[in-house]
Amino acid sequence: MILKGIKANFLGDSITEGCGTTSPENAFHGVLKRNCGLAEVRNYGKGGTRIARQSEIKDPDGRDYDFIRRADEMDPDADLIVVFGGTNDYGNGQAPLGEITDTSMFTFYGAVHTLCTNLKSKYPKAKIAFIAPLHRWNECGGLGTWKPDGVVQHHLCDYVKAVKDTCALYSIPVLDLFTNNEMPINDNDFRRDCAPDGLHPNDAGHKILAEFLQKFLETI
């Protein structure tokens, strides 16, 4: 894909919003715009939000303002759509992970299905891509979907797999920096330099993310 001169919508959570950077322009999409000459970058990131719809909406304009609702409200003339989410579904969501056959937006799998379907319908000529969740602190316990007895049922890697497997059904490419550990935020040295809070990349981390994203987008 040729990036110069295109309009791009970026739908995501606090990482897309720019939390952890010194300014929104230093978020990965701002870096991408400068490096590649995008005509326009639209930031639809909102902190705390999830892909899946929650069964109980307590904060409709905050963290319960899910990706599916916001995707419907994005500008319709984009040449590229990038969706980057899932870490909050793991970290603070109550919707179950579900299964690959789910179509309900109230499970994570079903919500990714719904989002893919809606985006392909709204943007039939645009390139659509996802970024799988990055590594983070406490990604293998203490969060995720809980069983009634309080035992952790799923880990962050299960959400990464859900994004990849579901997008594959729609021929939507996924940038997966989790599986090959390209951005090892759970590593002490990388975390110190690039994601001090264990979740949100700083300016240095966003620069690395932008570099990976550029190489990925140029291949789709």
XYZ file of C-alpha atoms in Angstrom:
220
model
C 0.000 0.000 0.000
C 1.248 3.499 -0.854
C 0.828 5.652 2.243
C 1.734 9.077 0.890
C -1.302 11.298 0.419
C -3.902 8.993 1.967
C -6.504 9.688 4.648
C -6.484 7.288 7.586
C -8.816 6.595 10.509
C -7.275 5.079 13.647
C -9.763 3.440 16.009
C -8.449 2.392 19.391
C -8.098 2.879 23.112
C -5.714 4.970 25.217
C -2.631 3.877 23.277
C -4.145 5.223 20.055
C -5.369 8.297 21.925
C -1.751 9.015 22.820
C -1.622 8.248 26.533
C 2.017 7.924 27.569
C 3.348 10.331 24.942
C 4.424 13.927 25.475
C 1.842 15.068 22.895
C -0.755 13.445 20.618
C 1.477 14.223 17.630
C 4.019 11.776 19.040
C 1.555 8.886 19.020
C 2.369 6.199 16.473
C -0.060 7.511 13.851
C 1.376 11.014 14.131
C 4.856 9.613 13.606
C 3.547 7.590 10.651
C 2.010 10.713 9.136
C 5.275 12.626 9.325
C 7.425 9.757 8.092
C 5.202 8.727 5.190
C 3.400 11.901 4.165
C -0.166 10.891 4.941
C -2.597 13.635 3.967
C -4.739 13.232 7.061
C -4.733 11.166 10.247
C -7.891 10.999 12.349
C -7.496 9.859 15.915
C -10.490 7.893 17.210
C -8.670 6.579 20.262
C -10.443 6.765 23.613
C -8.920 5.627 26.883
C -10.346 2.602 28.661
C -12.606 1.527 25.820
C -13.155 -2.014 24.595
C -14.067 -3.703 21.352
C -16.884 -5.757 22.905
C -20.103 -4.226 24.115
C -20.714 -4.670 27.840
C -23.964 -6.179 29.090
C -24.289 -3.352 31.623
C -23.531 0.161 30.322
C -22.421 2.352 33.224
C -20.320 4.929 31.387
C -21.779 5.381 27.877
C -19.493 8.258 26.940
C -16.408 6.843 28.655
C -14.986 3.350 28.794
C -18.305 1.827 27.683
C -18.155 3.864 24.445
C -17.167 0.707 22.586
C -15.361 0.394 19.269
C -18.487 -0.733 17.409
C -20.383 2.447 18.299
C -17.446 4.654 17.457
C -16.731 2.916 14.164
C -20.189 3.922 12.971
C -19.363 7.577 13.727
C -15.993 7.804 11.965
C -15.471 9.893 8.839
C -16.545 7.857 5.790
C -13.920 8.961 3.268
C -10.858 7.197 4.689
C -8.491 5.239 2.470
C -7.168 3.261 5.432
C -8.746 2.032 8.668
C -6.519 0.751 11.468
C -8.131 -0.856 14.526
C -5.960 -1.307 17.608
C -7.663 -2.775 20.661
C -8.338 -5.720 22.913
C -6.108 -4.980 25.886
C -9.005 -3.381 27.780
C -11.324 -6.258 26.913
C -8.750 -8.373 28.726
C -7.903 -5.839 31.417
C -11.225 -4.340 32.492
C -13.983 -5.914 30.406
C -16.849 -8.062 31.612
C -17.816 -9.453 28.204
C -16.790 -13.122 27.827
C -14.127 -14.041 25.306
C -16.551 -16.377 23.524
C -15.747 -18.593 20.549
C -14.902 -18.148 16.878
C -18.488 -19.011 15.904
C -19.983 -16.187 18.012
C -21.698 -13.319 16.258
C -22.977 -11.420 19.305
C -21.240 -8.111 19.988
C -21.508 -8.978 23.704
C -18.616 -11.447 23.417
C -15.118 -10.508 22.305
C -15.072 -12.885 19.350
C -18.533 -11.781 18.276
C -17.640 -8.106 18.626
C -14.589 -8.518 16.376
C -16.868 -10.256 13.857
C -19.340 -7.357 14.064
C -16.607 -4.754 13.730
C -15.070 -6.459 10.692
C -18.455 -6.775 8.993
C -19.435 -3.173 9.698
C -16.120 -1.743 8.547
C -16.082 -3.721 5.300
C -19.614 -2.521 4.594
C -18.915 1.140 5.392
C -15.508 1.272 3.668
C -15.747 -1.092 0.675
C -12.800 0.545 -1.116
C -10.555 1.201 1.876
C -7.763 -0.930 3.256
C -8.654 -2.265 6.696
C -6.086 -3.588 9.150
C -5.911 -4.505 12.830
C -3.107 -4.314 15.356
C -3.239 -7.117 17.918
C -2.802 -6.181 21.598
C 0.775 -5.546 22.700
C 2.436 -7.257 25.620
C 1.652 -5.678 28.978
C 2.134 -6.152 32.691
C 0.119 -8.953 34.295
C -0.865 -10.468 30.956
C -1.085 -14.044 32.274
C -3.110 -13.673 35.425
C -5.199 -11.432 37.596
C -7.195 -9.980 34.713
C -9.234 -11.376 31.830
C -12.574 -13.136 31.999
C -13.273 -14.695 35.379
C -15.013 -17.938 36.261
C -17.589 -17.857 39.066
C -15.042 -19.346 41.486
C -12.639 -16.464 40.841
C -10.149 -18.407 38.745
C -8.710 -16.621 35.720
C -10.149 -18.194 32.586
C -8.292 -16.356 29.810
C -5.017 -14.543 29.285
C -4.045 -11.741 26.920
C -2.657 -14.207 24.372
C -6.193 -15.585 23.962
C -7.403 -12.135 22.900
C -4.530 -11.843 20.437
C -5.546 -15.185 18.945
C -9.186 -14.091 18.759
C -8.264 -10.965 16.773
C -6.056 -12.907 14.373
C -8.424 -15.829 13.833
C -11.493 -13.656 13.318
C -9.808 -11.172 10.992
C -8.524 -14.073 8.904
C -12.120 -14.978 8.078
C -12.517 -11.549 6.462
C -9.065 -11.464 4.836
C -8.170 -8.515 7.065
C -4.437 -8.376 7.836
C -3.272 -8.157 11.444
C -0.020 -6.686 12.718
C 0.966 -9.076 15.507
C 3.841 -7.728 17.609
C 2.827 -9.972 20.507
C 3.591 -13.457 19.216
C 7.149 -12.757 18.113
C 7.760 -10.401 21.054
C 8.893 -7.456 18.924
C 7.743 -5.012 21.610
C 8.428 -6.886 24.879
C 6.722 -4.476 27.262
C 6.769 -7.174 29.955
C 10.598 -7.199 29.767
C 12.156 -4.966 32.436
C 14.669 -3.212 30.179
C 12.210 -2.517 27.359
C 9.579 -1.417 29.845
C 11.979 1.046 31.489
C 12.892 2.660 28.184
C 9.681 2.408 26.169
C 6.635 1.747 28.393
C 7.325 2.775 32.007
C 3.840 1.973 33.301
C 3.877 -1.503 31.764
C 1.041 -0.761 29.374
C 1.315 2.530 27.486
C 4.302 3.115 25.189
C 6.046 6.461 25.625
C 7.430 8.564 22.763
C 10.223 6.041 22.168
C 7.763 3.143 22.211
C 5.386 4.853 19.791
C 8.277 5.531 17.432
C 9.082 1.804 17.387
C 5.408 0.941 16.893
C 5.167 3.393 13.980
C 8.179 1.789 12.314
C 6.675 -1.686 12.562
C 3.306 -0.391 11.355
C 4.821 1.352 8.352
C 6.604 -1.796 7.203
C 3.421 -3.802 7.728
C 1.124 -1.390 5.873
C 3.483 -1.150 2.935
C 2.995 -4.888 2.365
C -0.813 -4.976 2.295
